[in-house]
N, CA, C and O atoms as a GROMACS GRO file, in nm:
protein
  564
    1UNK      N    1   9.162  12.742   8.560
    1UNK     CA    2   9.136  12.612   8.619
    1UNK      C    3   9.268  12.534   8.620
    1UNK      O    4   9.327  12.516   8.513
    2UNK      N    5   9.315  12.490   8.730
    2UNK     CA    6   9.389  12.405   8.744
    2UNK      C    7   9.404  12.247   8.702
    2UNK      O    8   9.310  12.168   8.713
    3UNK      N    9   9.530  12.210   8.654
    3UNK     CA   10   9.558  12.076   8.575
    3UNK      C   11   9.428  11.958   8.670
    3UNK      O   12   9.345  11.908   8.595
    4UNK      N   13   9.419  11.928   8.789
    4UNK     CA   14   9.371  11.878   8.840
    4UNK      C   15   9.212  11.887   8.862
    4UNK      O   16   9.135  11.794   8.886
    5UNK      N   17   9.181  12.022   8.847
    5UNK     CA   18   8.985  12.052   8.801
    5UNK      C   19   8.982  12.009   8.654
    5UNK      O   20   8.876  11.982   8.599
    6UNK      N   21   9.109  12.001   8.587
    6UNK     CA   22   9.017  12.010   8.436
    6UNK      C   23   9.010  11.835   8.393
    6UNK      O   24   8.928  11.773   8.326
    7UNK      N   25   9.153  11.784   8.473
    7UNK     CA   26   9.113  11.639   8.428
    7UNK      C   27   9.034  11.574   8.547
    7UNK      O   28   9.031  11.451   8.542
    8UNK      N   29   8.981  11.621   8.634
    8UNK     CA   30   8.863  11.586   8.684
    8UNK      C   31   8.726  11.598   8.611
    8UNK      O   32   8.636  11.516   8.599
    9UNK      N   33   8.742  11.749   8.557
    9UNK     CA   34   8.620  11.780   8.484
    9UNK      C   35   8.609  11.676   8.347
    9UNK      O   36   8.501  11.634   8.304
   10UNK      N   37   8.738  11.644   8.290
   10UNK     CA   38   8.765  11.574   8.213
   10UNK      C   39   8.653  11.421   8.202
   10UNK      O   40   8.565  11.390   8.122
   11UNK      N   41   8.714  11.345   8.336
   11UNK     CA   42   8.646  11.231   8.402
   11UNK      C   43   8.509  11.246   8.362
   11UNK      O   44   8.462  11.217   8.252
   12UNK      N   45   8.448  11.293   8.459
   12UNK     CA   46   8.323  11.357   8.491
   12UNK      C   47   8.244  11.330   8.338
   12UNK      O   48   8.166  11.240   8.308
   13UNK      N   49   8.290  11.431   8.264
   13UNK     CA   50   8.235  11.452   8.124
   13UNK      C   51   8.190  11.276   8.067
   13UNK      O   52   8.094  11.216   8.019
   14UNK      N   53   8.324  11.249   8.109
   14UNK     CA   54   8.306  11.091   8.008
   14UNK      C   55   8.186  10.940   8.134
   14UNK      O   56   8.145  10.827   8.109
   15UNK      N   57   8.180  11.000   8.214
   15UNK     CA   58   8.115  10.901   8.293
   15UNK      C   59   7.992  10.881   8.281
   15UNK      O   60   7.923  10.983   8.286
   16UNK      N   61   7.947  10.797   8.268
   16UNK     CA   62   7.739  10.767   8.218
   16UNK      C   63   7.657  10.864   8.378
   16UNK      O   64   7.584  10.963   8.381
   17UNK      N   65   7.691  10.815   8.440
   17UNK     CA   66   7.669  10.908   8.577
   17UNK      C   67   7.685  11.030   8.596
   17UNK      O   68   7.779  11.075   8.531
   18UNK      N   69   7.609  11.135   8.687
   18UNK     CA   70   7.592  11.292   8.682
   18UNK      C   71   7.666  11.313   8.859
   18UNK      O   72   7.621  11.284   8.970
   19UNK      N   73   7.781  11.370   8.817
   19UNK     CA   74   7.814  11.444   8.933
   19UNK      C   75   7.795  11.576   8.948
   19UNK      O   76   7.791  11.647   8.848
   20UNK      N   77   7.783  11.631   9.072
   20UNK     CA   78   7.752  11.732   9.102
   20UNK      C   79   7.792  11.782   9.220
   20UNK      O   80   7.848  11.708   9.301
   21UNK      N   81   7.769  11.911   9.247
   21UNK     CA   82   7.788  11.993   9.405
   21UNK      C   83   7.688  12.121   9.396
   21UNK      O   84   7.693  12.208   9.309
   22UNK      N   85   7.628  12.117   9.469
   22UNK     CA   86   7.479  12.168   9.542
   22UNK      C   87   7.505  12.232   9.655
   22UNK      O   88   7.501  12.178   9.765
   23UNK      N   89   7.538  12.371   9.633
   23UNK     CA   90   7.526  12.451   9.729
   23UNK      C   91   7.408  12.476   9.811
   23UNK      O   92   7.308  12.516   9.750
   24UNK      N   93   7.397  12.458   9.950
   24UNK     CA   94   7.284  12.470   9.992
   24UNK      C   95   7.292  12.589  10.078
   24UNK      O   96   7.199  12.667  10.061
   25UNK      N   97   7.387  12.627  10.176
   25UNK     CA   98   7.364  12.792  10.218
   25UNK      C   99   7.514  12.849  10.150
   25UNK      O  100   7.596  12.779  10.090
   26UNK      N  101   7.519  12.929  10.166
   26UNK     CA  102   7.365  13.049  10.120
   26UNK      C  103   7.323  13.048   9.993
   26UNK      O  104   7.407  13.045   9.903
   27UNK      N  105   7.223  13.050   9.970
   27UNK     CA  106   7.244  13.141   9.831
   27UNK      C  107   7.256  12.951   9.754
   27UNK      O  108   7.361  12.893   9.729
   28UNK      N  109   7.145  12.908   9.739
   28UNK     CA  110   7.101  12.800   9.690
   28UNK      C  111   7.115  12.778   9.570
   28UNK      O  112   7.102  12.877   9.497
   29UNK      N  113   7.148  12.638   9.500
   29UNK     CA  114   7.218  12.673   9.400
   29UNK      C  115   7.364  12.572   9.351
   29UNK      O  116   7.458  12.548   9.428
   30UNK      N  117   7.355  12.528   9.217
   30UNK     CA  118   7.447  12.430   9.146
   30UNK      C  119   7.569  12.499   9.155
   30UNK      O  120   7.564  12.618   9.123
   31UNK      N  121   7.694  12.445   9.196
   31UNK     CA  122   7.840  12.469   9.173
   31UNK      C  123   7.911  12.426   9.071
   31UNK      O  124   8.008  12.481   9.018
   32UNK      N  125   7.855  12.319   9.044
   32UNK     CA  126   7.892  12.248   8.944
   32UNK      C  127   7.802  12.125   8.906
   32UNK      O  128   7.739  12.078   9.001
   33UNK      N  129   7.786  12.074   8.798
   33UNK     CA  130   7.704  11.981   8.780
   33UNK      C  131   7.766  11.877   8.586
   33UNK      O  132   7.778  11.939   8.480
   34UNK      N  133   7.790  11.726   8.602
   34UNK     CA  134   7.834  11.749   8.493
   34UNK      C  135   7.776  11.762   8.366
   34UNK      O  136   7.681  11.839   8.361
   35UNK      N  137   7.812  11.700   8.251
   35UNK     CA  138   7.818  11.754   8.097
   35UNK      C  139   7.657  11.638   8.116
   35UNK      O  140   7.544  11.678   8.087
   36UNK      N  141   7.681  11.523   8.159
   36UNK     CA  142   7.600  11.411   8.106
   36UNK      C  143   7.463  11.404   8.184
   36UNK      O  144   7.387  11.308   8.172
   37UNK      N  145   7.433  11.528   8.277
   37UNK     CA  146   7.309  11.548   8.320
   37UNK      C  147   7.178  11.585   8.177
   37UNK      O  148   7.055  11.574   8.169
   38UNK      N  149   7.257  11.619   8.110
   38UNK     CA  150   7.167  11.679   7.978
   38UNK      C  151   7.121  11.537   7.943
   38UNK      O  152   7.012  11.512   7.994
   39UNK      N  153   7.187  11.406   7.849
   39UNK     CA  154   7.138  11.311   7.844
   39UNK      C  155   7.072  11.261   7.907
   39UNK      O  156   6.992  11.206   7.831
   40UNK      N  157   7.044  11.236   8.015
   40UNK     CA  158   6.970  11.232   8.146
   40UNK      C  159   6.833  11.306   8.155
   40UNK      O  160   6.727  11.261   8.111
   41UNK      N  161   6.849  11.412   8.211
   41UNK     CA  162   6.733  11.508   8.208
   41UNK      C  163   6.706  11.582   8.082
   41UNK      O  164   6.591  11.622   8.098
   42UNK      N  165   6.740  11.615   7.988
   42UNK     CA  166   6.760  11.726   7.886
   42UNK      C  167   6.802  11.852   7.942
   42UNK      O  168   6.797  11.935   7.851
   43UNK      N  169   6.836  11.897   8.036
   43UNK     CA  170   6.883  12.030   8.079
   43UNK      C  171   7.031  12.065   8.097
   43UNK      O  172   7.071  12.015   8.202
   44UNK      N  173   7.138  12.140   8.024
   44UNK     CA  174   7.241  12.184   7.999
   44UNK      C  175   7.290  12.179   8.140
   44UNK      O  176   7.202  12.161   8.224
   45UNK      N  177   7.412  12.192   8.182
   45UNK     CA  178   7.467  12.207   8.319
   45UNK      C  179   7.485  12.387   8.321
   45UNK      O  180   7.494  12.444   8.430
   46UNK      N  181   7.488  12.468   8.187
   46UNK     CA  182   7.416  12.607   8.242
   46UNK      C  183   7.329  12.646   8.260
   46UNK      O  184   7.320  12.753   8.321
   47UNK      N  185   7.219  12.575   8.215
   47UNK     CA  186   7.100  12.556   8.263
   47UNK      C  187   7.106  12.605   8.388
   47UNK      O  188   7.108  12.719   8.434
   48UNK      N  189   7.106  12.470   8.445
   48UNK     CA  190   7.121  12.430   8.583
   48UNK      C  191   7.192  12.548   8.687
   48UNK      O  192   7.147  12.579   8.798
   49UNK      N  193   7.286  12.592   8.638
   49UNK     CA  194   7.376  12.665   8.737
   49UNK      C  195   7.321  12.806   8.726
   49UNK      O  196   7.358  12.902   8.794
   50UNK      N  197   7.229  12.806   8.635
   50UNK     CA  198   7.199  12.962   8.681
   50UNK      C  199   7.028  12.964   8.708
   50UNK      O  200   6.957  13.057   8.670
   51UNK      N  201   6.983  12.858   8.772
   51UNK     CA  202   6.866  12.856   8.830
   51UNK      C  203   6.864  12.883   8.932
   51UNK      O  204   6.956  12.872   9.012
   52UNK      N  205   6.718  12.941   8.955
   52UNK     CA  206   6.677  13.000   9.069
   52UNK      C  207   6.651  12.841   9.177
   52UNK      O  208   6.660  12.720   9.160
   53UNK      N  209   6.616  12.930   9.282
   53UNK     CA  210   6.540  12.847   9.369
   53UNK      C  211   6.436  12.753   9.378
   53UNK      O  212   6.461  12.634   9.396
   54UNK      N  213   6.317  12.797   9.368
   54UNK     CA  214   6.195  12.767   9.290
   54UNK      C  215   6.226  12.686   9.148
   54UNK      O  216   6.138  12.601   9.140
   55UNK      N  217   6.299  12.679   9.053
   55UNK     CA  218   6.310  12.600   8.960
   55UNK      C  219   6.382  12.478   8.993
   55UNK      O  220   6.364  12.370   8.936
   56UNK      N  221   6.469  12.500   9.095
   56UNK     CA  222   6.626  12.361   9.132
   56UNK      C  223   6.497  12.274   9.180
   56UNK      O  224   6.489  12.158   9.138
   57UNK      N  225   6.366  12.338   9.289
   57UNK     CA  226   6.285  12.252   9.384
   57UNK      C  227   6.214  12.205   9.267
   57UNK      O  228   6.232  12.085   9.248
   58UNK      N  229   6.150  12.253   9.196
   58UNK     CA  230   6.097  12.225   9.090
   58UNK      C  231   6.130  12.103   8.974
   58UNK      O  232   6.046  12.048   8.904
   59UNK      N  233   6.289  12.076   8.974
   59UNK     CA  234   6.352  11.977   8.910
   59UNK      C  235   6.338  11.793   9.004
   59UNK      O  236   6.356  11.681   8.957
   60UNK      N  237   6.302  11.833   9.137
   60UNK     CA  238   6.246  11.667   9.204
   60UNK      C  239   6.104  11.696   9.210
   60UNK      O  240   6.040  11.794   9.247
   61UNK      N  241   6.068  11.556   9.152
   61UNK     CA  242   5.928  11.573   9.189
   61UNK      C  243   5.887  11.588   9.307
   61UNK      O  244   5.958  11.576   9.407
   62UNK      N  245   5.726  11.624   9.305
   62UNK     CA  246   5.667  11.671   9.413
   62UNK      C  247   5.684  11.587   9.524
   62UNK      O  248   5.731  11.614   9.635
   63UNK      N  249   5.620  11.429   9.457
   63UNK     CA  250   5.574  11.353   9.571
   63UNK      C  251   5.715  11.278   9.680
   63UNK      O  252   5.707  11.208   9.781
   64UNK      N  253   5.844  11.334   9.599
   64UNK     CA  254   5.990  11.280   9.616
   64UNK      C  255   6.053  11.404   9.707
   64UNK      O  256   6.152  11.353   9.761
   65UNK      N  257   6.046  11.509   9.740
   65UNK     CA  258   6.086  11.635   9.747
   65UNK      C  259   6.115  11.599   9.900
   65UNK      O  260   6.192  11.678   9.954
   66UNK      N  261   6.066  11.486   9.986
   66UNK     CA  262   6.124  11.498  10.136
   66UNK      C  263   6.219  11.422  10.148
   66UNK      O  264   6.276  11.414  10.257
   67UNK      N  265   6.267  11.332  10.016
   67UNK     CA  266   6.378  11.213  10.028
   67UNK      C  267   6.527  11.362  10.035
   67UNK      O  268   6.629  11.368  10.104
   68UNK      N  269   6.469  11.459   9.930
   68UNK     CA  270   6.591  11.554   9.931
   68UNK      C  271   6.623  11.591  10.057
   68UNK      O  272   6.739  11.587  10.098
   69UNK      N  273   6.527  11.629  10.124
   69UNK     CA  274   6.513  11.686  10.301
   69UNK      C  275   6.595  11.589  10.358
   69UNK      O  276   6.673  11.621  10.448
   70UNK      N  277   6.587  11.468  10.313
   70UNK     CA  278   6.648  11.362  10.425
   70UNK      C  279   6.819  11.366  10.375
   70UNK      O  280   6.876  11.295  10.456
   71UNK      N  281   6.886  11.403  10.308
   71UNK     CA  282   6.995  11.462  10.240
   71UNK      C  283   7.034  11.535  10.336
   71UNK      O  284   7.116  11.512  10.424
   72UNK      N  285   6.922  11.694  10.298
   72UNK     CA  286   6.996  11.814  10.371
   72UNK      C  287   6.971  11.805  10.514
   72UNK      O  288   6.971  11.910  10.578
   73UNK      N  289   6.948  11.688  10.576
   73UNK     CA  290   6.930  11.732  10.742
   73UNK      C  291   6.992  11.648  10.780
   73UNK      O  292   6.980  11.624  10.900
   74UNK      N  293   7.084  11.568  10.701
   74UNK     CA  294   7.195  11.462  10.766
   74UNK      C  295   7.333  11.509  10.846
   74UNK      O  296   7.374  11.625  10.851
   75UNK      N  297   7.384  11.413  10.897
   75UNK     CA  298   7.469  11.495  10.953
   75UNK      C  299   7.566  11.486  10.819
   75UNK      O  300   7.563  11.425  10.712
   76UNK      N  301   7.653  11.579  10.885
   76UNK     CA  302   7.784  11.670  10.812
   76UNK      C  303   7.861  11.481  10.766
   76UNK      O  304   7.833  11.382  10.834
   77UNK      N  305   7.958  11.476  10.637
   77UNK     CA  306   8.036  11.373  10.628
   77UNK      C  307   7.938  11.281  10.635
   77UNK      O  308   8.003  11.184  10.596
   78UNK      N  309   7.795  11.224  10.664
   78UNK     CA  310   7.778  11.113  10.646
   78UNK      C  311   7.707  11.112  10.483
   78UNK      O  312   7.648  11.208  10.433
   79UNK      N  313   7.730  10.978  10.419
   79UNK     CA  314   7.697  10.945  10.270
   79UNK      C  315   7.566  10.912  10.273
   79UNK      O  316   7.546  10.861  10.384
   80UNK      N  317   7.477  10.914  10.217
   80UNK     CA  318   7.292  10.909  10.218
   80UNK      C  319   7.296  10.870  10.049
   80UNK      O  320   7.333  10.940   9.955
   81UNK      N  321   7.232  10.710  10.052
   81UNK     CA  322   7.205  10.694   9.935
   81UNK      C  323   6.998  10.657   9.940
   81UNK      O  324   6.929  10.621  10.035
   82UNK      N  325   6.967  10.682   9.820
   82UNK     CA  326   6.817  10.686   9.750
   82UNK      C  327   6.805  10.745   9.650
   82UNK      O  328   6.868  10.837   9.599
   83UNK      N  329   6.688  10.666   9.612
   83UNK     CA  330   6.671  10.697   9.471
   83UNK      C  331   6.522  10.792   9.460
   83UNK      O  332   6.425  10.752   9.524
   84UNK      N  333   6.512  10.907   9.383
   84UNK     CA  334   6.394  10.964   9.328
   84UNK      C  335   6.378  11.029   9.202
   84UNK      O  336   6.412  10.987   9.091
   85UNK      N  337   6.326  11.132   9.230
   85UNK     CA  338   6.234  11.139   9.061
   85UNK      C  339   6.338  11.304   9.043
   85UNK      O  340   6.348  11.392   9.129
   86UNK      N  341   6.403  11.303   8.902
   86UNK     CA  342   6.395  11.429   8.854
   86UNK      C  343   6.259  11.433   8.744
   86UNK      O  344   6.207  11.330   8.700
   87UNK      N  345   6.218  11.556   8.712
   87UNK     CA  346   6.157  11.570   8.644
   87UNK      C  347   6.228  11.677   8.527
   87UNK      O  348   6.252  11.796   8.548
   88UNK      N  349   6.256  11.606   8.403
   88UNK     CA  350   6.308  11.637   8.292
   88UNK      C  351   6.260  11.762   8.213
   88UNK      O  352   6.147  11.808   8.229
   89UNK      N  353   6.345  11.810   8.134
   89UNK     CA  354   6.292  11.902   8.041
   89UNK      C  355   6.138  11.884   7.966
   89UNK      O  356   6.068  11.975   7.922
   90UNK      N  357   6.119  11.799   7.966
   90UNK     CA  358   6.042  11.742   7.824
   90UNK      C  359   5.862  11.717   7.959
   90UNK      O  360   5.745  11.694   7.930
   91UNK      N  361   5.938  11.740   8.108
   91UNK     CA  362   5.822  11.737   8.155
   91UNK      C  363   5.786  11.546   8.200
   91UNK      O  364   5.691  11.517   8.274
   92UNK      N  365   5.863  11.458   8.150
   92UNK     CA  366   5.842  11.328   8.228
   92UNK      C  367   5.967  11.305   8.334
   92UNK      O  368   6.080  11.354   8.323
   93UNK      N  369   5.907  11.199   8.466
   93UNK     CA  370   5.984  11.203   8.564
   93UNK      C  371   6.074  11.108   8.528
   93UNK      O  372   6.036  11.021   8.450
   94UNK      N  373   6.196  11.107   8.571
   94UNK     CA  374   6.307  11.038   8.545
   94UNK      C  375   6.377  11.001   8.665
   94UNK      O  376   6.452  11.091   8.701
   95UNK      N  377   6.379  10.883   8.751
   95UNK     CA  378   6.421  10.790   8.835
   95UNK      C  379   6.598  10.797   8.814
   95UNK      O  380   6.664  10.772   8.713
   96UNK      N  381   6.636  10.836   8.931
   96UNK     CA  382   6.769  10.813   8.907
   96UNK      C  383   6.835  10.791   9.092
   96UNK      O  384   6.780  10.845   9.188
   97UNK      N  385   6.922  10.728   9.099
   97UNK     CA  386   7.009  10.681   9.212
   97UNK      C  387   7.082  10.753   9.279
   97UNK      O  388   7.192  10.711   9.244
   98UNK      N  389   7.102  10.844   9.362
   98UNK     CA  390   7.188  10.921   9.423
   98UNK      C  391   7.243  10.874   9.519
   98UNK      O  392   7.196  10.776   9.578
   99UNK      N  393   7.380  10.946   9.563
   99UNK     CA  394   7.459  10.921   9.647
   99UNK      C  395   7.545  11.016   9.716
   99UNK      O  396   7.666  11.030   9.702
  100UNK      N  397   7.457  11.084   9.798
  100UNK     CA  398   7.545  11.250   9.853
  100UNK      C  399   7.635  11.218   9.978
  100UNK      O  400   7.663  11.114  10.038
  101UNK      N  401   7.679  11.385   9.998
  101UNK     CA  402   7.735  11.393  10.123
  101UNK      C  403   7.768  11.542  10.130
  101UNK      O  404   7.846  11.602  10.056
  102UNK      N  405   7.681  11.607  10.252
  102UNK     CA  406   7.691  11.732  10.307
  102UNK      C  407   7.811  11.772  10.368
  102UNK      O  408   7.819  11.729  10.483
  103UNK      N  409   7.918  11.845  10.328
  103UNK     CA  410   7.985  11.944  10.389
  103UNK      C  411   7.953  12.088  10.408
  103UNK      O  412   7.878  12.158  10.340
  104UNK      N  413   8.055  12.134  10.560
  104UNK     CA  414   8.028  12.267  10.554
  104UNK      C  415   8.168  12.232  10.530
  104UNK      O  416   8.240  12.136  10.557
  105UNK      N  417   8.187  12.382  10.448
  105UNK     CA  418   8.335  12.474  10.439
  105UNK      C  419   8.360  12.542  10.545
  105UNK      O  420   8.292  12.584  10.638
  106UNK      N  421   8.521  12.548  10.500
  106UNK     CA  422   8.569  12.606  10.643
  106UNK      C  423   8.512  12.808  10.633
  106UNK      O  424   8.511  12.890  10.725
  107UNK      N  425   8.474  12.827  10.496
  107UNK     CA  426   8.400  12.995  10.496
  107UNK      C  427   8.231  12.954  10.556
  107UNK      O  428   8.150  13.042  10.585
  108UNK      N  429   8.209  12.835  10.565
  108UNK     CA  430   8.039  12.830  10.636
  108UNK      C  431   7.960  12.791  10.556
  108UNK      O  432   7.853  12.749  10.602
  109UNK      N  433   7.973  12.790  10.459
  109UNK     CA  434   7.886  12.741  10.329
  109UNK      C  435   7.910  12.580  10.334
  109UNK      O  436   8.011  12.513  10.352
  110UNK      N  437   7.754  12.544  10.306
  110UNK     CA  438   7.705  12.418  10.313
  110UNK      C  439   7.681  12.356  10.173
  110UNK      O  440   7.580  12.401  10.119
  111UNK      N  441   7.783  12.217  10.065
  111UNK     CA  442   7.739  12.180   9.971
  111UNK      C  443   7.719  12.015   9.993
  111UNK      O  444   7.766  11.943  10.080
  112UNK      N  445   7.632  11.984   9.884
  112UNK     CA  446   7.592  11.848   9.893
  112UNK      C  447   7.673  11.826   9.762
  112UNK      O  448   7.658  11.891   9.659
  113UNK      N  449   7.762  11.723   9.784
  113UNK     CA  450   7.867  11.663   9.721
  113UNK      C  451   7.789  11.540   9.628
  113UNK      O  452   7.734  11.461   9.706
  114UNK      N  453   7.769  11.504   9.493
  114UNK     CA  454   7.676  11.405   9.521
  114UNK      C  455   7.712  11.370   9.345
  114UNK      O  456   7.765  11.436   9.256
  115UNK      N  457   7.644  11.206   9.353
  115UNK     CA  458   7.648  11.107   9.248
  115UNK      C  459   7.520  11.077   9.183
  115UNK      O  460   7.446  11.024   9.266
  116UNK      N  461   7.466  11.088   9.074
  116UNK     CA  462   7.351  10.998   9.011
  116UNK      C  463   7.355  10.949   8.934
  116UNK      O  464   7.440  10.992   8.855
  117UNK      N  465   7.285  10.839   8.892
  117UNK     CA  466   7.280  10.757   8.788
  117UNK      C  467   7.100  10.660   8.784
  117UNK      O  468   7.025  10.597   8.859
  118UNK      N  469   7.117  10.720   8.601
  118UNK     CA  470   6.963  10.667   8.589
  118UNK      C  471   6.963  10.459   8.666
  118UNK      O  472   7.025  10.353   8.668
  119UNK      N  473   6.823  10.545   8.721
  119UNK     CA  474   6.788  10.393   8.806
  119UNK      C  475   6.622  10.354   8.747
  119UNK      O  476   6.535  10.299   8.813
  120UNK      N  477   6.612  10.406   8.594
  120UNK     CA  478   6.479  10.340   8.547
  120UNK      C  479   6.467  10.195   8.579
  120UNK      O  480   6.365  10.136   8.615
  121UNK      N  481   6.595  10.142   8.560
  121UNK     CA  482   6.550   9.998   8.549
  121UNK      C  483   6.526   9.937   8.698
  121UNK      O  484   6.456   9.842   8.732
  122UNK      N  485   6.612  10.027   8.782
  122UNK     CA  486   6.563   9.981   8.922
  122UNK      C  487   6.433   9.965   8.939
  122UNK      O  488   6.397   9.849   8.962
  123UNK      N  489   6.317  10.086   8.933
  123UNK     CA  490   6.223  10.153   8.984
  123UNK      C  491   6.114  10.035   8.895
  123UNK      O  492   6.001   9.993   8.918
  124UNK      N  493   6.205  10.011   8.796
  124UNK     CA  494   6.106   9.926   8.655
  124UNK      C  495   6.096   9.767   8.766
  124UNK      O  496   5.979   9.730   8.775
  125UNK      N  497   6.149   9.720   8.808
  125UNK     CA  498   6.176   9.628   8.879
  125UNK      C  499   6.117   9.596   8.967
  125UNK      O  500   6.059   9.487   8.973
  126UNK      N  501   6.118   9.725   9.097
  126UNK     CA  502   6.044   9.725   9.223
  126UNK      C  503   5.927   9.746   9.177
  126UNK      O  504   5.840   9.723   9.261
  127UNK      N  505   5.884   9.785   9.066
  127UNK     CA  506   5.728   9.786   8.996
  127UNK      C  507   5.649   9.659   9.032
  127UNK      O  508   5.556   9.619   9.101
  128UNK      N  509   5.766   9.609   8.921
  128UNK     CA  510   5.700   9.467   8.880
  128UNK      C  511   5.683   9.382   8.988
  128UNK      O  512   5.573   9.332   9.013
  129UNK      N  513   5.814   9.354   9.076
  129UNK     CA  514   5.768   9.303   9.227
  129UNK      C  515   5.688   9.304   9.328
  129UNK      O  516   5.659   9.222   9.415
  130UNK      N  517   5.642   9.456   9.294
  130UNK     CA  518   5.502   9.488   9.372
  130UNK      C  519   5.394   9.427   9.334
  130UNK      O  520   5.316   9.356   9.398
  131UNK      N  521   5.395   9.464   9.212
  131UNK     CA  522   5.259   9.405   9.136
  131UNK      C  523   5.244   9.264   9.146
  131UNK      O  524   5.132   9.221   9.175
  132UNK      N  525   5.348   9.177   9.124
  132UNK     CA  526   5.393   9.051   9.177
  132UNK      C  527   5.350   8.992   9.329
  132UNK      O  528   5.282   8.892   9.353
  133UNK      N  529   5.400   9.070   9.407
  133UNK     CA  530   5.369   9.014   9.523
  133UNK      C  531   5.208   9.073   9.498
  133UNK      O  532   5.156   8.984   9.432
  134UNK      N  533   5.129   9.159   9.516
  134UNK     CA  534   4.960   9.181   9.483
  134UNK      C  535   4.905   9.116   9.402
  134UNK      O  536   4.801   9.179   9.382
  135UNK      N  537   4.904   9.024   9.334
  135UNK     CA  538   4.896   8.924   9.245
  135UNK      C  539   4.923   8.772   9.371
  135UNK      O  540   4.835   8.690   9.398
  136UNK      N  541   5.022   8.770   9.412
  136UNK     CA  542   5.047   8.700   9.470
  136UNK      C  543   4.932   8.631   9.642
  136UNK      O  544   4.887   8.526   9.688
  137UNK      N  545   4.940   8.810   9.680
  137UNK     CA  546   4.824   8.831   9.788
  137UNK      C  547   4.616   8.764   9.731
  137UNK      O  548   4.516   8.704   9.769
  138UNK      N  549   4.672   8.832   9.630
  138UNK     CA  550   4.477   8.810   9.591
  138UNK      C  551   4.476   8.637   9.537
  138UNK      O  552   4.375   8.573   9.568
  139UNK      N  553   4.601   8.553   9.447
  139UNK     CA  554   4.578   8.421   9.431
  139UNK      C  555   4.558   8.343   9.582
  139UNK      O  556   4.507   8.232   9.597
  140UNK      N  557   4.609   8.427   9.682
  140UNK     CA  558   4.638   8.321   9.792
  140UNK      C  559   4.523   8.352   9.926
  140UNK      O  560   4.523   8.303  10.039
  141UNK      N  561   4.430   8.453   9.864
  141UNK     CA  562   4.317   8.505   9.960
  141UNK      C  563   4.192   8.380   9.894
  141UNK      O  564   4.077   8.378   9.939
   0.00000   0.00000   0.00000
């Protein structure tokens, strides 16, 4: 590894946020993912990199699984931010913020370049606002 991957990897390690790269053709599948996804989800970044298919789909929840779609069918270079659900080791869903971007390589291979960071408190928020405004609807019916 070169001076420049390792104090990147360096970065990475120390940032509250989970970077990553998500190979999507061929051959589906983590390139890299960092150290602080474990705090996050509980799952190791070797974990991660040597999962199958069926397990990576398995890591967004169900009812979240087309926000990913809206990722991989963007165009090439453009940035796509939203937030959805991983679902953690331990089996509860965990809300977090993403921020990708699909390249192809110049060998043809397609990765999603991408940023997360837990967004409980977001999701905790738009909760309460909902419930707020429905509260709001039934005092004023």
């Amino acid at each position: 590894m070169d001076h420049a991957r390792e104090r990147a990897a360096e970065l990475a390690a120390d940032m509250a946020g989970v970077l990553y790269a998500l190979r999507v053709e061929p051959d589906p599948g983590f390139e890299y993912i960092s150290p602080s996804i474990e705090s996050l989800i509980g799952y190791t970044p070797e974990q991660l990199m040597a999962s199958d298919v069926p397990t990576l789909v398995r890591l967004v929840h169900h009812d979240d699984r087309g926000m990913v779609d809206q990722i991989v069918s963007a165009p090439y270079d453009e940035v796509i931010e939203l937030s959805f659900r991983w679902i953690a080791a331990d089996g509860s869903a965990v809300w977090a913020r993403h921020r990708a971007r699909k390249e192809r390589r110049p060998d043809g291979s397609v990765v999603l370049f991408g940023a997360a960071q837990d967004a409980a408190a977001e999701a905790s928020a738009r909760a309460a606002l909902a419930e707020s405004e429905q509260l709001y609807r039934l005092v004023a019916e």
